[in-house]
GROMACS .gro file of C-alpha atoms in nm:
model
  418
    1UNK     CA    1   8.774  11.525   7.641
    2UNK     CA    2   8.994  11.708   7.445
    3UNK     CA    3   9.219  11.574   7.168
    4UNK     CA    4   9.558  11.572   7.230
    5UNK     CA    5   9.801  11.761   7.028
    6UNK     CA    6  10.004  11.992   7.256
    7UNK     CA    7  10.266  11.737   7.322
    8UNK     CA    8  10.383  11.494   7.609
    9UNK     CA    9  10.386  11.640   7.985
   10UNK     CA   10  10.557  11.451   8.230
   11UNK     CA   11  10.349  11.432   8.512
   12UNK     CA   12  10.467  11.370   8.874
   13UNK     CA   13  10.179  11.153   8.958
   14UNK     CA   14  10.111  10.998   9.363
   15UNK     CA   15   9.744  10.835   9.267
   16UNK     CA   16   9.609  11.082   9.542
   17UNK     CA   17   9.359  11.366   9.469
   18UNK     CA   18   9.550  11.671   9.332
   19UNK     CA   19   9.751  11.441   9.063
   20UNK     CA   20   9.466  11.263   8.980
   21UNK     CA   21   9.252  11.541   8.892
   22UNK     CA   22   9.570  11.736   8.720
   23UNK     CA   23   9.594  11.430   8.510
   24UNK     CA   24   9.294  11.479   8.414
   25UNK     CA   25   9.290  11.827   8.378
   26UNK     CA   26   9.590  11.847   8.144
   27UNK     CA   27   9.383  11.580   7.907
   28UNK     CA   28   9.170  11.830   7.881
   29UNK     CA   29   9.391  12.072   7.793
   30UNK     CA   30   9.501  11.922   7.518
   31UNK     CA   31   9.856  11.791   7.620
   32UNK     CA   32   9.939  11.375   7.670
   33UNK     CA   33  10.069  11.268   7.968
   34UNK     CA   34  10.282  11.022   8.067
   35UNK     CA   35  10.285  10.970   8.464
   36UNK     CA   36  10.575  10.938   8.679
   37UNK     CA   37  10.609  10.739   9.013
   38UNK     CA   38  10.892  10.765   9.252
   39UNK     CA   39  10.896  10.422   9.506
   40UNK     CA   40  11.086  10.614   9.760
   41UNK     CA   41  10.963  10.433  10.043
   42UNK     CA   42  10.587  10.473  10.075
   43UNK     CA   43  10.318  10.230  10.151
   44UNK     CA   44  10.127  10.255   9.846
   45UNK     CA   45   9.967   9.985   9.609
   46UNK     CA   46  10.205  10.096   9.292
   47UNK     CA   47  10.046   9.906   9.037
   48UNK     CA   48   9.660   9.988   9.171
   49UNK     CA   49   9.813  10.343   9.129
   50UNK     CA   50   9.919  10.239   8.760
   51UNK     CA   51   9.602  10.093   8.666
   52UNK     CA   52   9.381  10.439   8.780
   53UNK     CA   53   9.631  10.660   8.628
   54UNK     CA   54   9.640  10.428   8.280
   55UNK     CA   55   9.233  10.442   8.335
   56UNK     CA   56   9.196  10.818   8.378
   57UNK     CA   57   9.376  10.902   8.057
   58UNK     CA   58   9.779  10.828   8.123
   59UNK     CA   59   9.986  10.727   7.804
   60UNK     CA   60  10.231  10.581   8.016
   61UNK     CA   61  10.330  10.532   8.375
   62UNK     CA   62  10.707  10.524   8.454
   63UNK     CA   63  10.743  10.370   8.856
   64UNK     CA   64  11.123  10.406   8.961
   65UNK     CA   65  11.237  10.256   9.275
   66UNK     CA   66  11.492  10.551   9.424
   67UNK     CA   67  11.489  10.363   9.786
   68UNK     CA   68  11.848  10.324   9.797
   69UNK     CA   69  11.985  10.632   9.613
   70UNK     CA   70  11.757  10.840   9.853
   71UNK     CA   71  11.909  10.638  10.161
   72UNK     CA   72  12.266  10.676  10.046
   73UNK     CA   73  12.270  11.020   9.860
   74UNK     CA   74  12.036  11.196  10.089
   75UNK     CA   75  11.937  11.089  10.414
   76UNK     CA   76  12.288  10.953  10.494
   77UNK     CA   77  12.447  11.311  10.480
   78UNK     CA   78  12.136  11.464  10.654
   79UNK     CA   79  12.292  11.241  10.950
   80UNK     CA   80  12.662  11.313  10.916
   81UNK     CA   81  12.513  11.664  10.893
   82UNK     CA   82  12.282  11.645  11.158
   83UNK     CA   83  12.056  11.837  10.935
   84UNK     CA   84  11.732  11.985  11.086
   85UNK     CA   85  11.532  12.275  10.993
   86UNK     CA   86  11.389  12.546  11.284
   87UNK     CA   87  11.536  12.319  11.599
   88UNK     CA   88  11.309  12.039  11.473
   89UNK     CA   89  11.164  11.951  11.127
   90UNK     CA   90  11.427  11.681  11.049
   91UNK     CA   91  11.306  11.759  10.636
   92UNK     CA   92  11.156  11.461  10.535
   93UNK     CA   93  10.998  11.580  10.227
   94UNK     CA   94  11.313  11.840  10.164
   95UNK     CA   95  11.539  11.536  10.160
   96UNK     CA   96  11.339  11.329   9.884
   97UNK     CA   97  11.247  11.593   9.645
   98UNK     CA   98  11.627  11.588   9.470
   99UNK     CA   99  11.637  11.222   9.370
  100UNK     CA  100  11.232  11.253   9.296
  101UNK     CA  101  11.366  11.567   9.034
  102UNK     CA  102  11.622  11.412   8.930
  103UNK     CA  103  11.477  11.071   8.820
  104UNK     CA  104  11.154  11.306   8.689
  105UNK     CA  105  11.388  11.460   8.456
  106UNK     CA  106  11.480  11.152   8.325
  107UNK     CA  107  11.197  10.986   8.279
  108UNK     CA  108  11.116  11.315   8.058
  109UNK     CA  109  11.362  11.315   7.854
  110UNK     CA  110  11.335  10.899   7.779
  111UNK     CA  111  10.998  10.980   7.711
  112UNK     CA  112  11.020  11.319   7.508
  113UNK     CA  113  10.772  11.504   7.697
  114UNK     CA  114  10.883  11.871   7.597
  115UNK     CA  115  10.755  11.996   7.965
  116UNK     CA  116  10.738  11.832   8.343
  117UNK     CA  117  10.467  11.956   8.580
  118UNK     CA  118  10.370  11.863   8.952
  119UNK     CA  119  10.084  11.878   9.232
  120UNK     CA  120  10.262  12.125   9.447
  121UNK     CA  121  10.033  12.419   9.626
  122UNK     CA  122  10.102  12.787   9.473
  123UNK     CA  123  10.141  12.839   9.872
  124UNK     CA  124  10.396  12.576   9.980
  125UNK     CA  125  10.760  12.486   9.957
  126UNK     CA  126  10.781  12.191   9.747
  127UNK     CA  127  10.697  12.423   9.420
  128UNK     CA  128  11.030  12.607   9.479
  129UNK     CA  129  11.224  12.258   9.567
  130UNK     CA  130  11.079  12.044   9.255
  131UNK     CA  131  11.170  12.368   9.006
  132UNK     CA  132  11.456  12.479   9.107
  133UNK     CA  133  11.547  12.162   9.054
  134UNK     CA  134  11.405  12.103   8.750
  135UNK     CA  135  11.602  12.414   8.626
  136UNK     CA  136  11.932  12.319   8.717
  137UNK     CA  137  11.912  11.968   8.600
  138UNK     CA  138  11.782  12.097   8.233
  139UNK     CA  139  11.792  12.469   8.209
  140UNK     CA  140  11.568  12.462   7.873
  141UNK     CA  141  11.260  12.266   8.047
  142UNK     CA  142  10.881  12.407   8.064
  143UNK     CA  143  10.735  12.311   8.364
  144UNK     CA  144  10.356  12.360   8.419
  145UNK     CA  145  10.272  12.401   8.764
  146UNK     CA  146   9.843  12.390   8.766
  147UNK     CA  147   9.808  12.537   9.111
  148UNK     CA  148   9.979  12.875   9.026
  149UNK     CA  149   9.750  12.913   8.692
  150UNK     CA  150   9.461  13.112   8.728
  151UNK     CA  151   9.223  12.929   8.507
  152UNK     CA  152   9.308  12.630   8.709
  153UNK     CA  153   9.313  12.726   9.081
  154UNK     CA  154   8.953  12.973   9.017
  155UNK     CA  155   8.786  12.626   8.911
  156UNK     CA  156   8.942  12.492   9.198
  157UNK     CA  157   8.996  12.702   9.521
  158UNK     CA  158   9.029  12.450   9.717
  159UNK     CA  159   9.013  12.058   9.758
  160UNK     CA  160   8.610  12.009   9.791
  161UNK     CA  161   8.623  12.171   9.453
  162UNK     CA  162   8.897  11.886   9.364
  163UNK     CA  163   8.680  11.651   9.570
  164UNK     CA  164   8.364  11.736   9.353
  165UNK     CA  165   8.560  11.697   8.997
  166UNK     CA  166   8.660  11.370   9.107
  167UNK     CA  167   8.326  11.267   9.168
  168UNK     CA  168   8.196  11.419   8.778
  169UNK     CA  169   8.492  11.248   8.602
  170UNK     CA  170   8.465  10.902   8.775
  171UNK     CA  171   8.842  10.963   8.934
  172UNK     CA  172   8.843  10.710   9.254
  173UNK     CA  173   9.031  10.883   9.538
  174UNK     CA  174   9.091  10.810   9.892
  175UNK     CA  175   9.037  11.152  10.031
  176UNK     CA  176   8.677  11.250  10.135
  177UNK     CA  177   8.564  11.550  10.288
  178UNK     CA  178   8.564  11.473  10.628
  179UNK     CA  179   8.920  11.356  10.636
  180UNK     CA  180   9.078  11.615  10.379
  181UNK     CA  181   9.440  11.648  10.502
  182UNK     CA  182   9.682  11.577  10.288
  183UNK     CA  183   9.977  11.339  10.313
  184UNK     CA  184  10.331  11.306  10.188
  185UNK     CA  185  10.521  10.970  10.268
  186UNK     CA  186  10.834  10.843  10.205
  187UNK     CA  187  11.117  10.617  10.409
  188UNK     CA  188  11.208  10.895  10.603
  189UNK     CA  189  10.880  11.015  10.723
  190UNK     CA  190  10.505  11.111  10.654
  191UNK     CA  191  10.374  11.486  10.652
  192UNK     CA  192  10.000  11.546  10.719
  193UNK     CA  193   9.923  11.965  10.631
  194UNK     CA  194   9.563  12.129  10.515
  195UNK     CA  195   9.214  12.109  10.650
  196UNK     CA  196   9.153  12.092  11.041
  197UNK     CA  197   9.512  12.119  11.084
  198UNK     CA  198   9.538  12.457  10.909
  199UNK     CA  199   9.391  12.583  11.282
  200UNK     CA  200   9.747  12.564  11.475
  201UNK     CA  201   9.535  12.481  11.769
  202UNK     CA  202   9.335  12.209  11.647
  203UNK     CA  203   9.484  11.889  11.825
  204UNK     CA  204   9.535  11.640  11.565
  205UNK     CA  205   9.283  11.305  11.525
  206UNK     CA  206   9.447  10.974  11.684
  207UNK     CA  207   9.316  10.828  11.355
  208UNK     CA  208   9.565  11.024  11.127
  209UNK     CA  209   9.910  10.920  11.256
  210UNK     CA  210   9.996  10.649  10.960
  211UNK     CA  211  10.315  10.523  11.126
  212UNK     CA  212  10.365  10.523  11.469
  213UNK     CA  213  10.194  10.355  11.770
  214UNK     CA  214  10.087  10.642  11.992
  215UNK     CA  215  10.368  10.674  12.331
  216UNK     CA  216  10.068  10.532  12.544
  217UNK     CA  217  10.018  10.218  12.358
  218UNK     CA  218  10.375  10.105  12.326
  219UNK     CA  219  10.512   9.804  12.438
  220UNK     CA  220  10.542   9.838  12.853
  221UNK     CA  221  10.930   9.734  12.798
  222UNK     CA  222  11.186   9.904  12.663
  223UNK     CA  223  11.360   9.792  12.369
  224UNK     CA  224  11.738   9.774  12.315
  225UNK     CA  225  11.993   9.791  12.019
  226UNK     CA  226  12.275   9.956  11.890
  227UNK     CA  227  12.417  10.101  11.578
  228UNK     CA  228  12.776  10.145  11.443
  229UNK     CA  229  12.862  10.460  11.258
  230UNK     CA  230  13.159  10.479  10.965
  231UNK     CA  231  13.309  10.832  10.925
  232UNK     CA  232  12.937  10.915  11.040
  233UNK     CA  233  12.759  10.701  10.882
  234UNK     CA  234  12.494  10.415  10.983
  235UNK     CA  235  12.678  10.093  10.880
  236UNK     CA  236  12.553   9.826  11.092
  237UNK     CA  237  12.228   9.837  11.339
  238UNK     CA  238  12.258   9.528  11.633
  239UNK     CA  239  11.900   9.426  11.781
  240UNK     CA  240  11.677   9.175  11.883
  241UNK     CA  241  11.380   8.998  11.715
  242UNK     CA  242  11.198   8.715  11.929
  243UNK     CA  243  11.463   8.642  12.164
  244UNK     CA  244  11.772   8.622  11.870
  245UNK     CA  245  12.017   8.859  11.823
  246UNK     CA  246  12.011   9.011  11.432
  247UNK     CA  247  12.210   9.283  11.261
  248UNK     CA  248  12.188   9.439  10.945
  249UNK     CA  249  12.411   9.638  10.738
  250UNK     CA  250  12.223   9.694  10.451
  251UNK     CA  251  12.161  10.059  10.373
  252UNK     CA  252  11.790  10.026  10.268
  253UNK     CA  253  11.754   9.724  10.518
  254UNK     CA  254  11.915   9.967  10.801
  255UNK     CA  255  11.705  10.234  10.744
  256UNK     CA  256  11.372   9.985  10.695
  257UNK     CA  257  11.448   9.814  11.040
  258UNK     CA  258  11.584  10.100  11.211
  259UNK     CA  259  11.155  10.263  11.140
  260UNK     CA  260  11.031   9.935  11.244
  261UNK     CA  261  11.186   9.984  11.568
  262UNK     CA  262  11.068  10.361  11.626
  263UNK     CA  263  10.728  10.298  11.464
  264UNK     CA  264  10.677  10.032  11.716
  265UNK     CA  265  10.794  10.212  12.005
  266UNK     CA  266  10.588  10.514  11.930
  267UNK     CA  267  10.939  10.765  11.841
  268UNK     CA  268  10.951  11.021  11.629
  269UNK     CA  269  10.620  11.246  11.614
  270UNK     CA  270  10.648  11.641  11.600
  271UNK     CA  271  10.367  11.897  11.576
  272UNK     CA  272  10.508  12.208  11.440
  273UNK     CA  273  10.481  12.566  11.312
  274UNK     CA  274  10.719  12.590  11.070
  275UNK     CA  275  10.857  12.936  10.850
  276UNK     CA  276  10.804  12.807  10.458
  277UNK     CA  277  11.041  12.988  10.247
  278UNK     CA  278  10.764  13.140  10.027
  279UNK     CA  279  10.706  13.352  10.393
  280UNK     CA  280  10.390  13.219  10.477
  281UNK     CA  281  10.388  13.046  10.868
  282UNK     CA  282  10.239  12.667  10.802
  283UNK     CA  283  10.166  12.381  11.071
  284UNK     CA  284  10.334  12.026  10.962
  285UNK     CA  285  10.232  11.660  11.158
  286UNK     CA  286  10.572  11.486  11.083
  287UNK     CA  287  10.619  11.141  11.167
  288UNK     CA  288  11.024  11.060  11.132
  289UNK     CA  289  11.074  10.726  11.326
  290UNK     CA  290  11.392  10.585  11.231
  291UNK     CA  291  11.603  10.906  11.085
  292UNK     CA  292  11.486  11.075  11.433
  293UNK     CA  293  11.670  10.772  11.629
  294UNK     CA  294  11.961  10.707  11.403
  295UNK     CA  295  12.038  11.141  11.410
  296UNK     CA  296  12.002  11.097  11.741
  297UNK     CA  297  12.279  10.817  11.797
  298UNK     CA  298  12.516  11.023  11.560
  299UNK     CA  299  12.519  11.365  11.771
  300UNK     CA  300  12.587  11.129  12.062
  301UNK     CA  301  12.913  10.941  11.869
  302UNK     CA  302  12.996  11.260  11.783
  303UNK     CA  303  13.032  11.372  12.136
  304UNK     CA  304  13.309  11.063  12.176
  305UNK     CA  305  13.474  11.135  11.883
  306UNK     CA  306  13.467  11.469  11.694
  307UNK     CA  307  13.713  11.773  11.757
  308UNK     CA  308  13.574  12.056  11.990
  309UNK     CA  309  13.687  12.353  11.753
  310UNK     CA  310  13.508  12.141  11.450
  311UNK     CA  311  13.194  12.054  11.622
  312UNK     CA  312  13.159  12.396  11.672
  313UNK     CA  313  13.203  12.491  11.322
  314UNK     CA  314  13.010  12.234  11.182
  315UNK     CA  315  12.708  12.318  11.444
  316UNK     CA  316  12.708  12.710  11.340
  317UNK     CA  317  12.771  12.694  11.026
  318UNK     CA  318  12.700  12.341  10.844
  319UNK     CA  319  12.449  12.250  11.007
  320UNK     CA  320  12.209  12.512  11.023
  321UNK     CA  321  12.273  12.610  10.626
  322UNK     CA  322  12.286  12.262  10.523
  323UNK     CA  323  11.918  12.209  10.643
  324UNK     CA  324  11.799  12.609  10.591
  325UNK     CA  325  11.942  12.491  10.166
  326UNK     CA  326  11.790  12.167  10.192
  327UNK     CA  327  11.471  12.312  10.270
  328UNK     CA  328  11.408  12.572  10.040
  329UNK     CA  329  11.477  12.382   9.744
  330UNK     CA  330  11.873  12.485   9.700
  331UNK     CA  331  12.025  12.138   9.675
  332UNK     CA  332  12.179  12.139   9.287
  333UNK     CA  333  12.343  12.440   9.385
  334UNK     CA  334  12.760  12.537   9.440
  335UNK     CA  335  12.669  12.654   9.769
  336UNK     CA  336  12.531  12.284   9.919
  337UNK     CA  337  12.822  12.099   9.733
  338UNK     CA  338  13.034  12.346   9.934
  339UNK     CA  339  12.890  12.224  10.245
  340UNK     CA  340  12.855  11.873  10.148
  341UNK     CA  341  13.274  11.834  10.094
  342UNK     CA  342  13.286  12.028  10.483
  343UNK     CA  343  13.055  11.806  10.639
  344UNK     CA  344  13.279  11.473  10.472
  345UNK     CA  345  13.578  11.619  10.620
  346UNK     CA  346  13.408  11.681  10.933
  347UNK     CA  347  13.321  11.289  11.004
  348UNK     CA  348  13.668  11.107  10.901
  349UNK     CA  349  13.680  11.016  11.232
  350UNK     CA  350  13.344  10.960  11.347
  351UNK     CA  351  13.341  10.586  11.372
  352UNK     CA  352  13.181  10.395  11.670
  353UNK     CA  353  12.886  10.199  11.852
  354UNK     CA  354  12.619  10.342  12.036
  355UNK     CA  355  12.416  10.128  12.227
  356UNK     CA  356  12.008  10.263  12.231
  357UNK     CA  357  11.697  10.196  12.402
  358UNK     CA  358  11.346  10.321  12.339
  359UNK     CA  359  11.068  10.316  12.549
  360UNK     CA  360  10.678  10.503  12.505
  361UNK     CA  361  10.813  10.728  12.243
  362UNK     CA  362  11.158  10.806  12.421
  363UNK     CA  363  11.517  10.763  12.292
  364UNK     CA  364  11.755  10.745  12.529
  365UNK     CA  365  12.171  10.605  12.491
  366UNK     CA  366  12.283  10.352  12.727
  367UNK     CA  367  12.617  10.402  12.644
  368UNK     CA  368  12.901  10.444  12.382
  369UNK     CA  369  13.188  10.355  12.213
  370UNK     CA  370  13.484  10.380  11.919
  371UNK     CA  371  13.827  10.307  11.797
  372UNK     CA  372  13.902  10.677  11.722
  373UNK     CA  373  13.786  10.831  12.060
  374UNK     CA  374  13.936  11.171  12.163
  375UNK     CA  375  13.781  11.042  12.531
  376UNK     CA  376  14.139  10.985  12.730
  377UNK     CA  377  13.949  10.791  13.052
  378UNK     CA  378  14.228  10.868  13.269
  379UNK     CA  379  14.274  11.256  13.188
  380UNK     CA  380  13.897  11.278  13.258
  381UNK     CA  381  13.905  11.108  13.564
  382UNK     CA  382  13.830  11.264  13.881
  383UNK     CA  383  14.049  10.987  14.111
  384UNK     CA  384  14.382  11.031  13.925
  385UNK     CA  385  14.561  11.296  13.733
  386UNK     CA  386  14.623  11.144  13.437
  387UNK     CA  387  14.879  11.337  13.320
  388UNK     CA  388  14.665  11.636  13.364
  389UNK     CA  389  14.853  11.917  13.633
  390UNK     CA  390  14.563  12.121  13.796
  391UNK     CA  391  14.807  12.391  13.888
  392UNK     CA  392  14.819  12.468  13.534
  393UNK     CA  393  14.452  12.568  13.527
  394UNK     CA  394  14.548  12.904  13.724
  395UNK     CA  395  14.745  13.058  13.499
  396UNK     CA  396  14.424  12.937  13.219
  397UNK     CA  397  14.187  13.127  13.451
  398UNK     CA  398  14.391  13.434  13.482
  399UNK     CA  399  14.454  13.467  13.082
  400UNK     CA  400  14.084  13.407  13.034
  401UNK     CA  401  13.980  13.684  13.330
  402UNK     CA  402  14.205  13.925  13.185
  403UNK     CA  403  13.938  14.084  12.975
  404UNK     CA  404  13.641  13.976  13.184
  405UNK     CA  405  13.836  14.222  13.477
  406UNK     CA  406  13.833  14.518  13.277
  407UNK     CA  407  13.459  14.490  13.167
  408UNK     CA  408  13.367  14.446  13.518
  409UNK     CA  409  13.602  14.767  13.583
  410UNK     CA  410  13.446  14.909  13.340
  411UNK     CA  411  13.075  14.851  13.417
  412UNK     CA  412  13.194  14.979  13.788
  413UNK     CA  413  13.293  15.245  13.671
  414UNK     CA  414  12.972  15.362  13.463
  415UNK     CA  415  12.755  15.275  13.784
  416UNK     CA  416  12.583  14.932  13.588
  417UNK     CA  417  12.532  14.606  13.756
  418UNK     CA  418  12.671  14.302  13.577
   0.00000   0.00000   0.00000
């Protein structure tokens, strides 16, 4: 191997194949490397991951536990937001790579590596996400991305040509050839991308789902709780374990029990084709138990307690750019801290309890309430006025016709058919 006198990378490392064999790779190149873990939530042996990365050449191996500051400064907003990407990628992965970057760029700088690099395909999104990031945080940093150099991704086109490196250098992986999908996993959710899937009509092995019971095999009962939102945020989650009532309010324990409950219950899979922002179509396997529940009680509070005229706003124009910046990669940028002070303002007053049940992969609400409902029960009523005149809806209807009257006219006129 190579002796090392290029300087210190820092090396987002996940013990799987493509970091392993970049590790590696960069040894060989000349460069030292010291690794960099982010505990964001995955189920992953962290300190078997030390001990290969330390064995295949690592200087150093910096683990960072970002399970709360990802809860909090990401996946919290994504709710008050009601963030999605494309109707129904609830962005996972998009959501994690900030605080991943951020801490990355740390751990660099502690560690005076002069450059950072990363795993990321030359064909996907999180290349964009993890630099632009990078960029913003420290302007002046190299990063060395392996997959978009051509000395690198000619010796290895694709991963049975990582697969057979592994084997030659002794690097123990857990992917094999006949299962060589990859994986991202983190509290919100686990990806699966590559091999069979990459045929969009390929239904996907029962054996790859990592989180959730399949719908069939849930429990035959439905299960019950409830969660209270503060100005739109998950603050306290109400259920039962063996027969006793429990509640957390815990951010990280929230989130934790809130995925129990889904995982369990067989919520939150999608199947997707999704638009990547490098303009290349790509099918996803997303897994999203407890975020897919807990977004789910929030757009139903909302309904109780959020202005017409701003839910409309918000749903135009928050929503959809919050998630379309969140998933390319824009999140240190003016325009999502824009966004991020709108969607605040938007959920002073979304505060209540929704009361949940799941059942064979279904979410359904049972029912709702809050101290700061614009509901008025007796105004809505259908067996009492209320205080509500329906005479006054007439001269409503005839302002609102007024233009609908002359486009009919109109149309009449021209010989069309509405």
């Amino acid at each position: 191997m190579a002796s090392s006198g290029k300087g210190t990378v820092c090396l987002a490392y996940s013990g799987g194949l493509d970091t392993s064999c970049i590790l590696v790779w960069l040894k060989e190149q000349g460069y030292e490397v010291v690794c960099f873990m982010a505990q964001i939530g995955q189920e992953e042996d962290f300190e078997a991951a030390r001990t290969k990365a330390m064995q295949i050449g690592a200087k150093k191996v910096e683990i960072v536990d970002l399970r709360r500051e990802f809860i909090e400064a990401q996946c919290w907003p994504a709710i008050q937001a009601n963030a999605v990407y494309e109707a129904v990628y609830l962005l996972g992965t998009s959501l994690a790579r900030p605080v991943i970057a951020r801490a990355q760029v740390e751990c660099a700088r502690k560690e005076g590596c002069f450059a950072v690099s990363h795993g990321c395909t030359g064909k996907g999104n999180d290349q964009v996400r993890f630099e632009l990031a990078f960029y913003a945080l420290q302007p002046d940093i190299t990063v060395i991305a392996p997959w978009r150099n051509p000395e690198f991704y000619n010796r290895f086109p694709g991963r049975d040509a990582l697969l057979d490196y592994a084997a030659e250098k002794g690097i123990p992986v857990s992917s094999t050839k006949a299962k060589p999908w990859s994986m991202d996993e983190n509290l919100a959710h686990c990806s699966y991308e590559a091999g069979i899937l990459e045929d969009p009509d390929t239904t996907p092995p029962v054996d790859m789902w990592k989180l959730t019971v399949p719908a069939e095999k849930a429990p035959n009962e439905p299960e019950y709780f409830s969660v209270e939102f503060t100005q739109g945020i998950p603050s306290k989650l109400e259920y039962t374990e063996k027969g006793k009532p429990k509640s957390v309010t815990d951010a990280v324990e929230l989130f934790t029990t809130a995925n129990a409950i889904a995982r369990r219950n067989g919520v939150g899979r999608i199947d997707i084709l999704e638009n990547r922002f490098v303009g290349i179509k790509s099918r996803g396997c997303y897994e999203t138990p407890g975020l897919s529940m807990l977004r789910a009680a929030h757009i139903d509070i909302e309904g109780l307690t959020l202005d017409r005229e701003v839910r409309a706003l918000r749903d135009q124009f928050v929503t959809f750019n919050y998630g379309r910046i969140l998933y390319n990669g824009l999140y240190f940028s003016p325009e999502r801290e824009f966004l991020h002070a709108s969607i605040i303002e938007s959920q002073k007053n979304v505060n209540g309890t929704v009361r949940c049940k799941v059942f064979k992969g279904l979410f359904g609400v049972e029912g709702r309430s809050s101290p700061s409902k614009l509901y008025d029960l007796k105004e809505s009523s259908m067996d009492e006025l209320g205080g509500f005149a329906p005479s006054d809806t007439s001269g409503f209807i005839s302002v609102q016709a007024i233009r609908l009257k002359k486009y009919g006219d109109m149309k009449k006129e021209a010989g069309d058919d509405l």
